[in-house]
Short mmCIF file of N, CA and C in Angstrom, two decimals:
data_model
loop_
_atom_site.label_atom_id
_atom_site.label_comp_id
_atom_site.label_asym_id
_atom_site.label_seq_id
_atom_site.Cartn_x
_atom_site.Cartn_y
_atom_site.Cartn_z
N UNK F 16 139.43 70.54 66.16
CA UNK F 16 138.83 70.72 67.48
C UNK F 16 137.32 70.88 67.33
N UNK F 17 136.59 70.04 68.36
CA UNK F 17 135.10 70.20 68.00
C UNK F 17 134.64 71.87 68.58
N UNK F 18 133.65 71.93 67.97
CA UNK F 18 133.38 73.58 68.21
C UNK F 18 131.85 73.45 69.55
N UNK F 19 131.56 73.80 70.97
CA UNK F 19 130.54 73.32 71.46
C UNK F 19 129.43 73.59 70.49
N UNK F 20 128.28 73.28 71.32
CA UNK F 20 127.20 73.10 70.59
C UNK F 20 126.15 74.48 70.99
N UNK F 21 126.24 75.64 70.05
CA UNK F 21 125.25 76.23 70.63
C UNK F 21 123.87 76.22 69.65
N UNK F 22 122.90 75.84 70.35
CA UNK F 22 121.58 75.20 70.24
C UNK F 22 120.71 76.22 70.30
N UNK F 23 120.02 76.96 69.46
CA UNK F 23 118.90 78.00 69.41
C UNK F 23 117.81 77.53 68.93
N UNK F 24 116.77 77.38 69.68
CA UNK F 24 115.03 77.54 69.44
C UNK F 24 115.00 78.86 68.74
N UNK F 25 113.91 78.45 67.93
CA UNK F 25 113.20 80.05 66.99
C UNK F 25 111.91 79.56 67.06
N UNK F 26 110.91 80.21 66.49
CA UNK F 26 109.63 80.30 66.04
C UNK F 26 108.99 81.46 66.48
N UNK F 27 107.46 81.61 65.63
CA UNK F 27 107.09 82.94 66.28
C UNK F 27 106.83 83.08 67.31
N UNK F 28 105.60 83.87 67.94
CA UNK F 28 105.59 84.61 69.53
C UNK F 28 104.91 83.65 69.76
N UNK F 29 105.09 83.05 70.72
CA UNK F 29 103.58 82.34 71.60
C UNK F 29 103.95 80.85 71.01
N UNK F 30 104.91 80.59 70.24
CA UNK F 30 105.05 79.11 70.17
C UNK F 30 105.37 78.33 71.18
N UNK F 31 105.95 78.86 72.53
CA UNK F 31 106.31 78.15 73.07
C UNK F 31 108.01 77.96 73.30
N UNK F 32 109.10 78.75 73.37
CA UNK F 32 110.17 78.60 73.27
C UNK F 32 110.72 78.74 74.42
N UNK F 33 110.15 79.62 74.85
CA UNK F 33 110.14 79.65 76.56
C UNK F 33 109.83 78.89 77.33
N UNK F 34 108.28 77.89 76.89
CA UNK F 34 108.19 76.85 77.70
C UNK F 34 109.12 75.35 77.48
N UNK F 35 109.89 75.60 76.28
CA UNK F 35 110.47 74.52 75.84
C UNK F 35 111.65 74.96 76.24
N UNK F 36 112.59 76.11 76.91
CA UNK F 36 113.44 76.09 77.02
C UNK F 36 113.34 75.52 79.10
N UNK F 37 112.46 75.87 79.23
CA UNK F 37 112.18 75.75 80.99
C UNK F 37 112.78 74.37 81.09
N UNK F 38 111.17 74.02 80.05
CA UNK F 38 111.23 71.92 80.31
C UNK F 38 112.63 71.84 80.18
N UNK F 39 113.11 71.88 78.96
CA UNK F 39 114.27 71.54 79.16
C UNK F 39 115.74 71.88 80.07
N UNK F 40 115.53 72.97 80.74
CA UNK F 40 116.20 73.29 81.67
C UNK F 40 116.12 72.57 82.70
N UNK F 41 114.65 72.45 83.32
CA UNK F 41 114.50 71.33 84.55
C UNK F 41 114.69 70.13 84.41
N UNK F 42 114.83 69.39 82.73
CA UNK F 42 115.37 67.80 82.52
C UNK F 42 116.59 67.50 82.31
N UNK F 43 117.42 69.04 82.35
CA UNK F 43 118.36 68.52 82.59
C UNK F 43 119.70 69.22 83.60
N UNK F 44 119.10 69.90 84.65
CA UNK F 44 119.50 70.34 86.02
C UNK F 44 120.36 69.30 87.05
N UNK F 45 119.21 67.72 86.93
CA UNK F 45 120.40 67.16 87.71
C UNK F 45 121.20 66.70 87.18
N UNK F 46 121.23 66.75 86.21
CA UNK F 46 122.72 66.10 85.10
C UNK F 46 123.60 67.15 84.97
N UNK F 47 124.06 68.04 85.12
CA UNK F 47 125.02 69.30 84.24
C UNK F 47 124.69 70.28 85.43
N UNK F 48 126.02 71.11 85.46
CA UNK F 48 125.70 72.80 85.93
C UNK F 48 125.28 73.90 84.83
N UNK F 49 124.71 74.70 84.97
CA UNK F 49 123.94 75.24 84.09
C UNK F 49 124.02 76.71 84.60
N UNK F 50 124.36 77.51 84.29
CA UNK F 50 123.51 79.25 84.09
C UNK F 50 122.86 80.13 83.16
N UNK F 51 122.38 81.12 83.47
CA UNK F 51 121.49 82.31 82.67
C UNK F 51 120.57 82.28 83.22
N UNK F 52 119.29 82.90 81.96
CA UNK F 52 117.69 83.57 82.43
C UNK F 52 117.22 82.94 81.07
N UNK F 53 115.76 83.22 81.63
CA UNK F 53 114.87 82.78 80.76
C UNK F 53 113.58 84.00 81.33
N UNK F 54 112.95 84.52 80.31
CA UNK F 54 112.17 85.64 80.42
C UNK F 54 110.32 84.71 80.29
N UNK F 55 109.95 86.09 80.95
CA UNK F 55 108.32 85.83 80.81
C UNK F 55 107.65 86.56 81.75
N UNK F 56 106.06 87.08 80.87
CA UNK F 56 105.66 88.10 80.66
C UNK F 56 105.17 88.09 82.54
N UNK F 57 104.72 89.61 82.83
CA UNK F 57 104.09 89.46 84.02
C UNK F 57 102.54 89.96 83.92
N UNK F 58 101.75 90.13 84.38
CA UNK F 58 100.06 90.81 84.59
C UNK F 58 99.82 91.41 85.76
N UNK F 59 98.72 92.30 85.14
CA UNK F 59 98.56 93.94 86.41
C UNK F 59 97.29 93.67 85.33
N UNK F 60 96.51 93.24 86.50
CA UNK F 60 94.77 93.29 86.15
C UNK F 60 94.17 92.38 85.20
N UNK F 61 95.63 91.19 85.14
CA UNK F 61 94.86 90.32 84.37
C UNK F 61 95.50 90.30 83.17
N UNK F 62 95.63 91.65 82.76
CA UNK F 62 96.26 92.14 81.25
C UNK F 62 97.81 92.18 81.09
N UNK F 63 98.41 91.94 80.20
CA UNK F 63 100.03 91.64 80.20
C UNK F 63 100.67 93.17 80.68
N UNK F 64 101.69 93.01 81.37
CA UNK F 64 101.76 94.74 81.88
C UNK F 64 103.60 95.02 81.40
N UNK F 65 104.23 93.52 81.25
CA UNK F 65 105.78 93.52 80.83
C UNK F 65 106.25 92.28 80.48
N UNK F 66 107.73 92.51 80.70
CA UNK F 66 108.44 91.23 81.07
C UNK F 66 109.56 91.34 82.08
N UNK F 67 110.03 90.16 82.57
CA UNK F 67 111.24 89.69 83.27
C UNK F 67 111.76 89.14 82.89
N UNK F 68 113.29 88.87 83.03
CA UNK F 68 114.03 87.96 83.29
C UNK F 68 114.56 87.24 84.42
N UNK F 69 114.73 85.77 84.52
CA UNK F 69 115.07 85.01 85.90
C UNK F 69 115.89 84.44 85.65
N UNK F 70 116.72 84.74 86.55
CA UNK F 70 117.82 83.71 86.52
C UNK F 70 117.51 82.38 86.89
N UNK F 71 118.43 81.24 86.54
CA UNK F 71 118.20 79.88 86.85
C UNK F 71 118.10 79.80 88.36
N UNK F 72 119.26 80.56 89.01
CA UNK F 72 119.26 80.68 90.64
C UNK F 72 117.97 81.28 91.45
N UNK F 73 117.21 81.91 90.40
CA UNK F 73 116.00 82.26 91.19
C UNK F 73 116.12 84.26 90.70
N UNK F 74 117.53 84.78 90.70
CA UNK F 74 116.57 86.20 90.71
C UNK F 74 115.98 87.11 89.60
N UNK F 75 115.26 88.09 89.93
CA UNK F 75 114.49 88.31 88.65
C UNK F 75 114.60 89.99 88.43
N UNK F 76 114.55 90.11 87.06
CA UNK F 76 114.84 91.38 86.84
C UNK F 76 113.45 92.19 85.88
N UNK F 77 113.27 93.03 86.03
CA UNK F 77 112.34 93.52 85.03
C UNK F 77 112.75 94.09 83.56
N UNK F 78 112.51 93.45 82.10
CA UNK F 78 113.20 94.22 81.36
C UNK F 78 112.17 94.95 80.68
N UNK F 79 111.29 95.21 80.61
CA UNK F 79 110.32 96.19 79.91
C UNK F 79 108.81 96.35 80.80
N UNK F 80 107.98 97.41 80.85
CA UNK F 80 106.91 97.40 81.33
C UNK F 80 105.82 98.73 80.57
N UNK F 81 104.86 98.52 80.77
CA UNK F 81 104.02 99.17 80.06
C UNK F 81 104.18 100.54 80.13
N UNK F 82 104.34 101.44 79.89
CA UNK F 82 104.70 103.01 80.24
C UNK F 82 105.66 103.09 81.34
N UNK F 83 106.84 102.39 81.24
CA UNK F 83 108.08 102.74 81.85
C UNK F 83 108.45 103.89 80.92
N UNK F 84 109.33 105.24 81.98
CA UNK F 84 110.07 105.79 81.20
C UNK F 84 111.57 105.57 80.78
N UNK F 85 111.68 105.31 79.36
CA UNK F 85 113.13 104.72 78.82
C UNK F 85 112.73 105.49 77.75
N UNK F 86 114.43 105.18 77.47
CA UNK F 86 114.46 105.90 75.20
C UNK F 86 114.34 104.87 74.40
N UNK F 87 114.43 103.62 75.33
CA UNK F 87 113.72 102.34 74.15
C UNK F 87 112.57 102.06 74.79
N UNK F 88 111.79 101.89 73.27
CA UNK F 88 110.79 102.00 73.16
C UNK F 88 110.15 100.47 72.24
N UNK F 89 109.25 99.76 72.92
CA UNK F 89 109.07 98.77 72.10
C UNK F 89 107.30 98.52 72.08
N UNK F 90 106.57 98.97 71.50
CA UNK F 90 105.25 99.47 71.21
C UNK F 90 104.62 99.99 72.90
N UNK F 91 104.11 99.18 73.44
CA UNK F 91 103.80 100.18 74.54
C UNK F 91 104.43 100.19 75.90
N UNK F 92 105.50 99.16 75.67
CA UNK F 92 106.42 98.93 76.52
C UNK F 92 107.94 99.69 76.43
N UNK F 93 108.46 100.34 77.86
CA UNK F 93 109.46 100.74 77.97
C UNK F 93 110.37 100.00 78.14
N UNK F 94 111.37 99.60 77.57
CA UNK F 94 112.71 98.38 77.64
C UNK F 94 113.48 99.04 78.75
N UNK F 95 113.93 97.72 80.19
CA UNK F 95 114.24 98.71 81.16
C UNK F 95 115.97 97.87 81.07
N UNK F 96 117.07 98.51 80.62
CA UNK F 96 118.37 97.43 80.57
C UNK F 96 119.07 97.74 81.58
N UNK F 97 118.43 98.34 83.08
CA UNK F 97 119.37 98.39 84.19
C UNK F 97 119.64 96.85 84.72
N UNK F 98 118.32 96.09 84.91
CA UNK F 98 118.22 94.59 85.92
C UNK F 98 118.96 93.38 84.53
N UNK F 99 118.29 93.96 83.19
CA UNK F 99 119.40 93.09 81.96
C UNK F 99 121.00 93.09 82.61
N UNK F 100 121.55 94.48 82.05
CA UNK F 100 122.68 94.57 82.41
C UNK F 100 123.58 94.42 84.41
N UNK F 101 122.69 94.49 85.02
CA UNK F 101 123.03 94.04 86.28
C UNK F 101 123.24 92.89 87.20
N UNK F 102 121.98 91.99 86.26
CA UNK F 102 121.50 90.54 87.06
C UNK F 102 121.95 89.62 85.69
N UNK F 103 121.39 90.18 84.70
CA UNK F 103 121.32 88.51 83.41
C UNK F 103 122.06 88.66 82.48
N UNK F 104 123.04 89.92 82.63
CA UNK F 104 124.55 89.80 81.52
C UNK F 104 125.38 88.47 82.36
N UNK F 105 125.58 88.99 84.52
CA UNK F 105 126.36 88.52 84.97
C UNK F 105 126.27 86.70 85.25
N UNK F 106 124.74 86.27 85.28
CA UNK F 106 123.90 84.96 84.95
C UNK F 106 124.50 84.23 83.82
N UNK F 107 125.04 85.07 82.44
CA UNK F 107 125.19 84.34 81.33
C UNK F 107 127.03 84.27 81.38
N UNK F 108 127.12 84.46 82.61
CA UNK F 108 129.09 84.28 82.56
C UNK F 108 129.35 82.96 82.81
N UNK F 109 129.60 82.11 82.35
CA UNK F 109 129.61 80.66 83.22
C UNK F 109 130.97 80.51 83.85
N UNK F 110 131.32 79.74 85.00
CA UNK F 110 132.19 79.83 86.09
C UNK F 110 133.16 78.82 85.13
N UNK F 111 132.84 77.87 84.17
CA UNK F 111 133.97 77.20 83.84
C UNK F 111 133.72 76.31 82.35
N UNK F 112 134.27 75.72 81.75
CA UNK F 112 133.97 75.40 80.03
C UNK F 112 132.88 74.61 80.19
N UNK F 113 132.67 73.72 81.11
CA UNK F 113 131.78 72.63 80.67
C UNK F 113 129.99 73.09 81.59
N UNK F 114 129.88 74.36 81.81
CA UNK F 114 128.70 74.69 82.23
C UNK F 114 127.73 75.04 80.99
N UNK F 115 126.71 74.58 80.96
CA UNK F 115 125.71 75.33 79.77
C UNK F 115 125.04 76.45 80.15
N UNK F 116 125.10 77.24 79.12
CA UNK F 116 124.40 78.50 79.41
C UNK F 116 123.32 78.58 78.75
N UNK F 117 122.18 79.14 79.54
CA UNK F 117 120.60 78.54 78.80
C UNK F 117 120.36 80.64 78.54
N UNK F 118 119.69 81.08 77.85
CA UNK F 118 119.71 82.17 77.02
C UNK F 118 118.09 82.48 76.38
N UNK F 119 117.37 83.08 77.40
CA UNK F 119 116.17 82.91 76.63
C UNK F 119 115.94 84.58 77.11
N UNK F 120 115.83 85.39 76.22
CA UNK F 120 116.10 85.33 74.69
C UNK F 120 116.86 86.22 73.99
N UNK F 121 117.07 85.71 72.80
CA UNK F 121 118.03 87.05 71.69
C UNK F 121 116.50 87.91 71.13
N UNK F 122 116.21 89.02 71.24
CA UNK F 122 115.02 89.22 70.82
C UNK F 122 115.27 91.02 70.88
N UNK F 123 114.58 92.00 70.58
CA UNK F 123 114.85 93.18 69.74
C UNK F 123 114.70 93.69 71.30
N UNK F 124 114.01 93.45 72.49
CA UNK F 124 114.44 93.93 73.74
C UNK F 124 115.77 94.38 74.40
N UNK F 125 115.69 93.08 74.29
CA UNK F 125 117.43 92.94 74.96
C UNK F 125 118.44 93.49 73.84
N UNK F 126 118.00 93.39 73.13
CA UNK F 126 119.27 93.79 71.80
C UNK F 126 119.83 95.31 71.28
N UNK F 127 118.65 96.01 72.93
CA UNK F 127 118.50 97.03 72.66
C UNK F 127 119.96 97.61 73.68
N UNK F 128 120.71 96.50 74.27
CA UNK F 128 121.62 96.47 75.46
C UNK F 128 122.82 95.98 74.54
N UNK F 129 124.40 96.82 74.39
CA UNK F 129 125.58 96.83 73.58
C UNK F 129 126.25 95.70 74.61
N UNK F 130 126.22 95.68 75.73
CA UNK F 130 127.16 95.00 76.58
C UNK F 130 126.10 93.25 76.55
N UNK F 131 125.16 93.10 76.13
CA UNK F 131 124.18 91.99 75.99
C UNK F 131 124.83 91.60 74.93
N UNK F 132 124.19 92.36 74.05
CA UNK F 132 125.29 92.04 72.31
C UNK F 132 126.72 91.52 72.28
N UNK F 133 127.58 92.19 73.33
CA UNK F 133 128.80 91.51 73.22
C UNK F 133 129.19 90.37 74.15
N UNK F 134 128.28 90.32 75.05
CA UNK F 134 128.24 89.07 76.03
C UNK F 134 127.70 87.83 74.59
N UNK F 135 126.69 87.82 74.33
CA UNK F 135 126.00 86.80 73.38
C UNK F 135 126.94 86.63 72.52
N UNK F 136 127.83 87.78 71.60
CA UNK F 136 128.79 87.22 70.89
C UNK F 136 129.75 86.11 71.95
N UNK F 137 130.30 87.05 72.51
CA UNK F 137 131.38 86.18 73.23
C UNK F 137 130.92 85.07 73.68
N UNK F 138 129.51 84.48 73.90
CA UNK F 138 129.36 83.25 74.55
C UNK F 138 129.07 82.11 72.70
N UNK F 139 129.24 82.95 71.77
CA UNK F 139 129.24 81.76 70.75
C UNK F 139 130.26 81.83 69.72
N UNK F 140 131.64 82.60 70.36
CA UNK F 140 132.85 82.18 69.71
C UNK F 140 133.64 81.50 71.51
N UNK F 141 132.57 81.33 72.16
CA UNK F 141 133.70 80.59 73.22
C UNK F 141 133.16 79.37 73.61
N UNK F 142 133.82 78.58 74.76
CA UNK F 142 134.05 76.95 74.67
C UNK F 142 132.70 76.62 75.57
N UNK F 143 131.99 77.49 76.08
CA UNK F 143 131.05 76.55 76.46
C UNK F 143 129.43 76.43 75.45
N UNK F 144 128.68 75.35 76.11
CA UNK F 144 127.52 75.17 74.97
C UNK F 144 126.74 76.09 75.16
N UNK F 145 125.73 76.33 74.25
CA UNK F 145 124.76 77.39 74.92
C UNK F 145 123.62 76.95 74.55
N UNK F 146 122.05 77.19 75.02
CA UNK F 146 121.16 76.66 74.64
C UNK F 146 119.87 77.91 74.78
N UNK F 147 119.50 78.78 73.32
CA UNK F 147 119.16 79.42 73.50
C UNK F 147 117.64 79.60 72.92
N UNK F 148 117.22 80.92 72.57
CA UNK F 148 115.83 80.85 72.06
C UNK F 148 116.32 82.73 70.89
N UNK F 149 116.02 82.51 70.16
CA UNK F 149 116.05 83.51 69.61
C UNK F 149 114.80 84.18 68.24
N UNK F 150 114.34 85.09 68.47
CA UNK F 150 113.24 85.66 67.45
C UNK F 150 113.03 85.22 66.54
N UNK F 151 112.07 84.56 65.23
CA UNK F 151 111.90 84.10 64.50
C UNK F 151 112.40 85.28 63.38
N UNK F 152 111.97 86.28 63.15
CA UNK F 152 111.77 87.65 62.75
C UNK F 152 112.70 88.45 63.14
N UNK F 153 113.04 89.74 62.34
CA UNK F 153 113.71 90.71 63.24
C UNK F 153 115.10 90.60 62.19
N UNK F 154 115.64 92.09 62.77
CA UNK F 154 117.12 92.40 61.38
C UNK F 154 118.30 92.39 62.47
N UNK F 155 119.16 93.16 62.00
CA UNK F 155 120.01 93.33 62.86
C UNK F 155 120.22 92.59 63.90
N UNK F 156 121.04 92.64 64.92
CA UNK F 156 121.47 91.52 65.68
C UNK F 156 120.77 90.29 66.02
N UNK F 157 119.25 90.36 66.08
CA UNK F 157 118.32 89.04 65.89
C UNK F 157 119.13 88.69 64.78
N UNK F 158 118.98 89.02 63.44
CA UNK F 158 119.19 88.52 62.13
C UNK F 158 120.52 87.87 62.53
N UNK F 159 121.89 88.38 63.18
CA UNK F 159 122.86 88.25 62.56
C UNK F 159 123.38 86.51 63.97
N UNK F 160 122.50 86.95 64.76
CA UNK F 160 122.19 85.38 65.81
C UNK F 160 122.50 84.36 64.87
N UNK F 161 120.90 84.39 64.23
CA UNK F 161 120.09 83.50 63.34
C UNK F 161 121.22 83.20 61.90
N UNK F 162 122.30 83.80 61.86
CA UNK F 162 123.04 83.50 60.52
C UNK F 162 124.03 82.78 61.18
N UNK F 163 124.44 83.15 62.47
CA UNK F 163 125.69 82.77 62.85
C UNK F 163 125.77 81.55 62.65
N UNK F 164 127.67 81.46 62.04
CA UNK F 164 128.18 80.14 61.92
C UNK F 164 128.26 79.19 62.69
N UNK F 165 127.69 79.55 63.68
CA UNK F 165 128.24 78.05 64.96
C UNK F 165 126.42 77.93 65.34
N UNK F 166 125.73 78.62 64.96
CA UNK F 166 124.31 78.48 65.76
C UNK F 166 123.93 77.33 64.80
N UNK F 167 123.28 76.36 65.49
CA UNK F 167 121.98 75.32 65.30
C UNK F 167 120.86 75.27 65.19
N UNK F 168 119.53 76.01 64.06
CA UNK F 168 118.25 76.36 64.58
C UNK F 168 117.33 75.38 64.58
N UNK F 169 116.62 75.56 66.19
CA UNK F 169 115.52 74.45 65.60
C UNK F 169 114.33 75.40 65.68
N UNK F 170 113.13 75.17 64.82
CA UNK F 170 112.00 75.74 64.64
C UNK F 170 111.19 75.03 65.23
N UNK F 171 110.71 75.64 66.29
CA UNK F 171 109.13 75.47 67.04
C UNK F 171 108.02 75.99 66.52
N UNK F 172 106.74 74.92 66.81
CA UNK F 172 105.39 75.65 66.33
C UNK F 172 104.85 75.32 67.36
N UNK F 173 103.69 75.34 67.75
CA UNK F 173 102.53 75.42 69.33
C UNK F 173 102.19 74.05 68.90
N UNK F 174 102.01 73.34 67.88
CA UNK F 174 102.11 72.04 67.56
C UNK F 174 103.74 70.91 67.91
N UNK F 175 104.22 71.58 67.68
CA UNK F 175 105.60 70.51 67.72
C UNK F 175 106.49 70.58 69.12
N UNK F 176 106.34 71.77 69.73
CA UNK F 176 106.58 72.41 70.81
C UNK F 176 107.06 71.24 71.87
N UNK F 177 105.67 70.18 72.42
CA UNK F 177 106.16 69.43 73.29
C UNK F 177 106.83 68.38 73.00
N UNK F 178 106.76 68.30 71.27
CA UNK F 178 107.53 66.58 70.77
C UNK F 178 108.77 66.55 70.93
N UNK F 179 108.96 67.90 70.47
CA UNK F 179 110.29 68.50 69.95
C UNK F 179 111.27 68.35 71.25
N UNK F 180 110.83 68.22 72.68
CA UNK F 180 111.52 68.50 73.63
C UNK F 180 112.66 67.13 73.61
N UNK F 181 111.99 65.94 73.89
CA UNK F 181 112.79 64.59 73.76
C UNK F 181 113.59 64.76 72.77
N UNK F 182 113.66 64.92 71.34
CA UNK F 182 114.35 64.86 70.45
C UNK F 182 115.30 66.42 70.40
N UNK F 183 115.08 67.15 71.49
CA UNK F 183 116.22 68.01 71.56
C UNK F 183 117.12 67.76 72.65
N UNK F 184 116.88 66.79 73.49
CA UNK F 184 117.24 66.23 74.72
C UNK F 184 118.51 65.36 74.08
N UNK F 185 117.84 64.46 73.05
CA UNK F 185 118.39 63.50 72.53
C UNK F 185 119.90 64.13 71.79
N UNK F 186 119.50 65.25 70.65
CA UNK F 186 120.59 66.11 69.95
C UNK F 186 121.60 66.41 71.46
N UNK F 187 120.93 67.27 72.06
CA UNK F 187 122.08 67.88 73.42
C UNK F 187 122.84 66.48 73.88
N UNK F 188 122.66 65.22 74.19
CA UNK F 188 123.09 64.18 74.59
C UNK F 188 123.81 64.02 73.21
N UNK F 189 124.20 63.71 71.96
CA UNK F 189 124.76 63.33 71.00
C UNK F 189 125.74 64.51 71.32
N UNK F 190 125.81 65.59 71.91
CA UNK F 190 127.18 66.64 72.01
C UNK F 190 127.67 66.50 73.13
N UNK F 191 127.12 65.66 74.24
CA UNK F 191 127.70 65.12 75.27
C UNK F 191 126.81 65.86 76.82
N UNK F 192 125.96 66.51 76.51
CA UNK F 192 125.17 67.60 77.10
C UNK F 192 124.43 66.65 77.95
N UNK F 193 123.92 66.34 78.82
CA UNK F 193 123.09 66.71 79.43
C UNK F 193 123.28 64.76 80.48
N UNK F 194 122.07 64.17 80.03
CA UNK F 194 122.28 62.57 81.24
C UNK F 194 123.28 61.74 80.60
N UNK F 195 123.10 61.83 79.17
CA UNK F 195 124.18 61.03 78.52
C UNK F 195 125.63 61.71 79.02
N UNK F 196 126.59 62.35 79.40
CA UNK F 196 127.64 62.41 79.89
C UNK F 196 128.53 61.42 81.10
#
């Protein structure tokens, strides 16, 4: 039995994995049903103040912000896993096998959430594809993403970033993903 295809972007911060997971989300929307989030940062004065997560449907959650009070703690940001666990655990459920679930990101934030951790397992010992982005860096559950037997990594750099998109278009179509279906 073929095993789906789950597809993880890596590279470091600022390569671009986020913008490569978008593009590719919007090229291939009218072809396929699709769910999850994809995160990115927000600004208060210009200066980075957090992050969010959005769902594909549009809603958005806050998962960390600059002097939020939380017990996770991620340098000057408070990790907030109420809108994780409320809005973008229930985003990454897909309604049926052949939906892709887009996943941006596995990263020491979110990982800071047990019911995230076991959603992400369960979405890569089960039948649908997933298409994700996960930390270049990082131990524990980043690490154990990045080993998993069924994951695919491709490495982004701020150089390869936009080439890379067609020829990941192309891979997702060779698993039956996306216009080629």
């Amino acid at each position: 039995m073929h095993n789906p295809l789950k597809l993880f972007l890596t590279g470091d911060p600022g390569c671009g994995k986020t913008t490569a997971i978008r593009k590719l989300a919007d090229r291939l929307k009218p072809h396929l049903d699709m769910t999850g989030f994809y995160t990115e940062e927000f600004l208060k004065s210009g200066k980075r103040a957090g992050f969010r997560g959005v769902t594909l449907d549009g809603r958005s959650f806050d998962l960390a912000r600059v002097g939020a009070e939380s017990p996770y703690r991620l340098g000057p940001y408070g990790v907030l896993l109420d809108g994780l666990e409320s809005i973008g655990i229930p985003a990454l459920v897909p309604a049926s096998p052949d939906v892709l679930v887009v996943l941006d990101e596995v990263g020491k934030m979110e990982s800071f959430s047990e019911p995230f951790r076991n959603t992400v397992l369960d979405l890569l010992n089960g039948p649908n594809p997933v298409l994700g982005t996960v930390a270049s860096h990082g131990v524990g559950f980043v690490k154990k993403i990045r080993q998993h037997k069924d994951v695919e990594l491709i490495r982004l750099t701020r150089k390869s970033r936009d080439g890379m998109i067609g020829e990941i278009l192309r891979r997702l179509a060779r698993d039956g993903i996306g216009a080629g279906r």
